[in-house]
Short mmCIF file of C-alpha atoms in Angstrom, two decimals:
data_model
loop_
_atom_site.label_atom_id
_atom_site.label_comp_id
_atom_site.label_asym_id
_atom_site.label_seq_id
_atom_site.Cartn_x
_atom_site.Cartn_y
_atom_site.Cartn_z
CA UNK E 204 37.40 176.34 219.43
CA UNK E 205 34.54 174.63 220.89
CA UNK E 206 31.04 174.31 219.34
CA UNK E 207 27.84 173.11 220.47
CA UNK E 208 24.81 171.32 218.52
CA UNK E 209 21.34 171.30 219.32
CA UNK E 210 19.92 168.26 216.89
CA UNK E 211 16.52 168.87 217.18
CA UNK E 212 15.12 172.66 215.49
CA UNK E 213 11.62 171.84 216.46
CA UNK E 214 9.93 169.37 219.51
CA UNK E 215 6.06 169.41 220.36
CA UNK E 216 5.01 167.72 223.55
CA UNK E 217 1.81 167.36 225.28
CA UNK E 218 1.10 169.40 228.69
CA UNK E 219 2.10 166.78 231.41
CA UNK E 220 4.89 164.52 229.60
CA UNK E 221 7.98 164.44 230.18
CA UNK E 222 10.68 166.31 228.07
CA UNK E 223 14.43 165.91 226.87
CA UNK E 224 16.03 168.57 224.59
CA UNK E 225 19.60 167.22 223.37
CA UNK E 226 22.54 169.00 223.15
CA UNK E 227 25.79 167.74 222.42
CA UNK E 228 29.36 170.02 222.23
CA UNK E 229 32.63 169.75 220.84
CA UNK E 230 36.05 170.28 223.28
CA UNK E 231 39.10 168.64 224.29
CA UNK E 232 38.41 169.47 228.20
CA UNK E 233 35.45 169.81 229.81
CA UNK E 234 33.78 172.98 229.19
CA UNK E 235 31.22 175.01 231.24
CA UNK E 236 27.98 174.13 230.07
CA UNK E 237 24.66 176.22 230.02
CA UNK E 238 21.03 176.09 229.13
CA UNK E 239 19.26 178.89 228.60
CA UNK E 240 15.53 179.76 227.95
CA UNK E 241 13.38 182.30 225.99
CA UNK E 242 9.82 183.38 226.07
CA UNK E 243 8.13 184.81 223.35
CA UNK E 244 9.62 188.62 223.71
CA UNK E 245 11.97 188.16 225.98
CA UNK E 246 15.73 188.01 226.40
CA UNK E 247 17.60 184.57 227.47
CA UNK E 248 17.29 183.67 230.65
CA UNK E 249 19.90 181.26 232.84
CA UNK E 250 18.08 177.89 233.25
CA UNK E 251 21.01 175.72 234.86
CA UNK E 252 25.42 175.53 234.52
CA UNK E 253 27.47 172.87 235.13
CA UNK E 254 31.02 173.90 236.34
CA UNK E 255 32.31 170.79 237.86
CA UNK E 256 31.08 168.16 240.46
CA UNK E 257 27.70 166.25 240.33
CA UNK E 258 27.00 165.32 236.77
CA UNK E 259 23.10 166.11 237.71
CA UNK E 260 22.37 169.46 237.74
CA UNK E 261 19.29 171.43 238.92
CA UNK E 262 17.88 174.44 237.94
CA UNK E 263 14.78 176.44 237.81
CA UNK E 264 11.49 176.01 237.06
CA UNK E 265 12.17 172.41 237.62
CA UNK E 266 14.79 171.62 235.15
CA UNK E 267 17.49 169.08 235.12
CA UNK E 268 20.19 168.44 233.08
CA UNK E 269 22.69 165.53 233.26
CA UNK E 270 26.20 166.39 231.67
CA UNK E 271 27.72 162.55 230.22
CA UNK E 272 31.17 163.25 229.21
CA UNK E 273 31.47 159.67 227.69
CA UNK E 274 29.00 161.35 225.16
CA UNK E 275 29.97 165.23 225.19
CA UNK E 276 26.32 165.67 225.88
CA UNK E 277 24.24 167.85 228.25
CA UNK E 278 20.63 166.91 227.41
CA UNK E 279 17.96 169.08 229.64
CA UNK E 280 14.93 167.29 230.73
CA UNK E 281 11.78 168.14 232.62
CA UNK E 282 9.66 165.00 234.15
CA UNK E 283 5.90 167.05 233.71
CA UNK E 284 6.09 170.16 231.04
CA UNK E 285 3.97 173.53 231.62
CA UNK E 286 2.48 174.82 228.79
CA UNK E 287 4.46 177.81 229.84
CA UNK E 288 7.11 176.36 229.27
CA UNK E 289 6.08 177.01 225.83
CA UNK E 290 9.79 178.85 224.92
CA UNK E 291 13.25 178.63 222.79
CA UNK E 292 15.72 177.03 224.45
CA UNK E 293 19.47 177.55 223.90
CA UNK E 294 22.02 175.25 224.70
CA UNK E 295 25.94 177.01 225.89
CA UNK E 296 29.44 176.22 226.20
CA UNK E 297 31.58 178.40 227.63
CA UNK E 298 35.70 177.52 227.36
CA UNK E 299 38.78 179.14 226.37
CA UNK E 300 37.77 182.32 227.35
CA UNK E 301 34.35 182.34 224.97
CA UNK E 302 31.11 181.44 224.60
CA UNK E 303 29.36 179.39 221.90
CA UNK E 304 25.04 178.89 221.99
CA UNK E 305 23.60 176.35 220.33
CA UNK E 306 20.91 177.25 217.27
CA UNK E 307 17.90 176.63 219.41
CA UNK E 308 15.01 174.43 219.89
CA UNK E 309 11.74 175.38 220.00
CA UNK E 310 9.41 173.92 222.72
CA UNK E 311 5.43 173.71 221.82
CA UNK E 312 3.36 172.54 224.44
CA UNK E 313 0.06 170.53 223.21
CA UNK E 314 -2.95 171.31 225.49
CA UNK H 82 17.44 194.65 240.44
CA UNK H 83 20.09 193.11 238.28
CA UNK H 84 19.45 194.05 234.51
CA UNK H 85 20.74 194.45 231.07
CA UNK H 86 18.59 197.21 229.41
CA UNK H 87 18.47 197.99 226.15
CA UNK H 88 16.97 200.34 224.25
CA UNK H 89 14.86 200.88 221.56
CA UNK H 90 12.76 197.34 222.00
CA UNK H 91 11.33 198.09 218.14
CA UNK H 92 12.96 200.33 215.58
CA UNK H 93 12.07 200.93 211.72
CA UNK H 94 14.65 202.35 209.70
CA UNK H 95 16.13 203.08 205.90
CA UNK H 96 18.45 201.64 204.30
CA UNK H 97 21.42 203.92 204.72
CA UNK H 98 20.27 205.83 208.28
CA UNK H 99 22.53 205.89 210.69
CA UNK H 100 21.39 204.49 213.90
CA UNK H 101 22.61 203.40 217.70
CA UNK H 102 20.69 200.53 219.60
CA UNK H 103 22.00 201.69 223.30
CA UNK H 104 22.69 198.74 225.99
CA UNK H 105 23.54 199.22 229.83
CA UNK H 106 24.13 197.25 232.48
CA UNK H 107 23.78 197.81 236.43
CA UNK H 108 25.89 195.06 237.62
CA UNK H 109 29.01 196.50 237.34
CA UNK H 110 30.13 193.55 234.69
CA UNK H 111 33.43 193.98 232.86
CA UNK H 112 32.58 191.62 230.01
CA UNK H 113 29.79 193.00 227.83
CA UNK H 114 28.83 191.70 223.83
CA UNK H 115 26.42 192.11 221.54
CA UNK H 116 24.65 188.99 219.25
CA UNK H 117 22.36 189.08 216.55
CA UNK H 118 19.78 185.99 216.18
CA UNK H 119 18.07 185.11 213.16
CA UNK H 120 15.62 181.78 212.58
CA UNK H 121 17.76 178.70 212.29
CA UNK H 122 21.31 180.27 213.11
CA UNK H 123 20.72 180.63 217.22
CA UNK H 124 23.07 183.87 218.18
CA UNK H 125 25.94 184.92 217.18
CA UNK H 126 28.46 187.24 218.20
CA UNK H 127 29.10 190.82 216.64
CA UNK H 128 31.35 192.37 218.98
CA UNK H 129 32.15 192.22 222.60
CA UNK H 130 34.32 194.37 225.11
CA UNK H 131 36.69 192.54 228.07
CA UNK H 132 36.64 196.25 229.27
CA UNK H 133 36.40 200.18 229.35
CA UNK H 134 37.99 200.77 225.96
CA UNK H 135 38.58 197.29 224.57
CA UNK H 136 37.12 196.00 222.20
CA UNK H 137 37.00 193.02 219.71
CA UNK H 138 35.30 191.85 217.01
CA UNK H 139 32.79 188.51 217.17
CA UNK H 140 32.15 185.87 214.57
CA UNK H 141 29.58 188.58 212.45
CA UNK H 142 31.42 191.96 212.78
CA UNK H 143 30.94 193.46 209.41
CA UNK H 144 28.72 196.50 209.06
CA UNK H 145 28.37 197.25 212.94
CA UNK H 146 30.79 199.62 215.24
CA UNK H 147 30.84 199.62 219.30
CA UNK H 148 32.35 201.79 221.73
CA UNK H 149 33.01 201.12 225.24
CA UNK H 150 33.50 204.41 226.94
CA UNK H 151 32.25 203.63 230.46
CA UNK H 152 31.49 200.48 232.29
CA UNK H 153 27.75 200.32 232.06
CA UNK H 154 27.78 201.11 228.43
CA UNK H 155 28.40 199.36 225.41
CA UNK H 156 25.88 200.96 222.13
CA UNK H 157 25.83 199.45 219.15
CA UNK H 158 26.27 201.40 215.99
CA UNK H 159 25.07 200.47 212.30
CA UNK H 160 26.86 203.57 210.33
CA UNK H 161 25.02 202.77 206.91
CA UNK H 162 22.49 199.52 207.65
CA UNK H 163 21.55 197.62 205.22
CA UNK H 164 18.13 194.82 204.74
CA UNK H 165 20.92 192.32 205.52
CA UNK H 166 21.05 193.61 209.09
CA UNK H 167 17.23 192.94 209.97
CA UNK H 168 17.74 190.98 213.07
CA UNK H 169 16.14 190.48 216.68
CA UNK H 170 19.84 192.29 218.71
CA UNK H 171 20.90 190.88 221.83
CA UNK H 172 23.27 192.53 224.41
CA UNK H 173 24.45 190.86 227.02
CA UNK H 174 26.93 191.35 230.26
CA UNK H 175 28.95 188.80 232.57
CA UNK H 176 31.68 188.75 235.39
CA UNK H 177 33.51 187.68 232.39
CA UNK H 178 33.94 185.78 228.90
CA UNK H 179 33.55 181.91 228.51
CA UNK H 180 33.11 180.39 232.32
CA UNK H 181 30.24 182.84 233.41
CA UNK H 182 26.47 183.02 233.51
CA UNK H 183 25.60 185.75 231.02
CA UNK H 184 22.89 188.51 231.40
CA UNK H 185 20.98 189.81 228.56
CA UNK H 186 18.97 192.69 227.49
CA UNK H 187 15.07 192.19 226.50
CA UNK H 188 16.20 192.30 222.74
CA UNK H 189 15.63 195.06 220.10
CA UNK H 190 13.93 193.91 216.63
CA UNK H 191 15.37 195.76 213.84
CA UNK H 192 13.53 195.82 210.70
CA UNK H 193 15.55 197.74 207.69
CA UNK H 194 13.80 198.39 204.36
#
């Protein structure tokens, strides 16, 4: 079965720099690949997939991820963060007919 | 609107009181499953449903019980819960398992004493 890691628990910024949350999974194939965001209260929301094609995906709220299948990675990045982007993020992999998230990373955004 | 709506958002209980966390979807999604996330674990999977009347156990079935009676529907029961079982509760629907973007509920925070 696959699984999915998220290395980092915990990642402060500054309001304005850039951003990079890592995620990395485990599969024979290529998998379908997710991020997903939280707010405070909230359920998950759909960030960005990648199915196939373009190994530069866009999503919303002007997030990016890059899938490198050299490294079984799909890092997400954002060039200028909010602070409300303030949020969990989850990373997904979906293959196999199931679905495995990542443990998180929390985003804190430094005025 | 599409939406995953669960209900209730907050809920107290005892140890030992039977309770149902309701979840329903309006998008007419065959694939529906519940998670559980606590601090440092991200979610995981209690049970989910393919469809009306099939069900299957996730990675953290023990102590819960679904039904899947209609489409829309899929509660989750906790017979007899137990402290162990104070968790923030996800449910969540998609076109189906693995490949598809998943929709979830708002989340119900269950605190057991």
């Amino acid at each position: 079965a696959q699984s999915v890691t998220q290395p980092d628990i915990h990642i402060t910024v500054s309001e304005g720099a850039s951003l990079e949350l890592r995620c990395n999974y485990s599969y024979g194939a290529t998998p379908y690949l997710f991020w997903y965001v939280q707010s405070p209260g909230q359920g998950l929301q759909l960030l960005l997939k990648y199915f196939s094609g373009d190994t530069l995906v866009q999503g919303i709220k002007g997030f990016e991820a890059e899938f490198k299948r050299s490294q079984s990675s799909f890092n997400l990045r954002k060039p200028s963060v909010h602070w409300s982007d303030a949020a969990e993020y989850f990373c997904a992999v979906g293959a196999d007919n199931d679905m495995r998230f990542g443990a998180g990373t929390r985003l804190t955004v430094k005025p | 609107e599409a939406q995953v709506t669960q209900n209730p958002r907050y809920l107290i209980t005892v140890t030992g009181k039977k309770l149902t966390v309701t979840c329903s979807q309006n998008m007419n999604h065959e694939y529906m499953s519940w998670y559980r996330q606590d601090p440092g674990l991200g979610l995981r999977q209690i049970y989910y449903s393919m469809n009306v009347e099939v069900t299957d156990k996730g990675d953290v079935p023990e102590g819960y019980k679904v039904s899947r009676k209609e489409k829309r529907n899929f509660p989750l029961i906790l017979e007899s819960p137990s402290p162990n079982q104070t968790s923030l509760y996800f449910c969540a629907s998609s076109l189906y398992r693995g490949g598809a973007e998943a929709f979830f509920g708002q989340g119900t925070r269950l605190t057991v004493v």
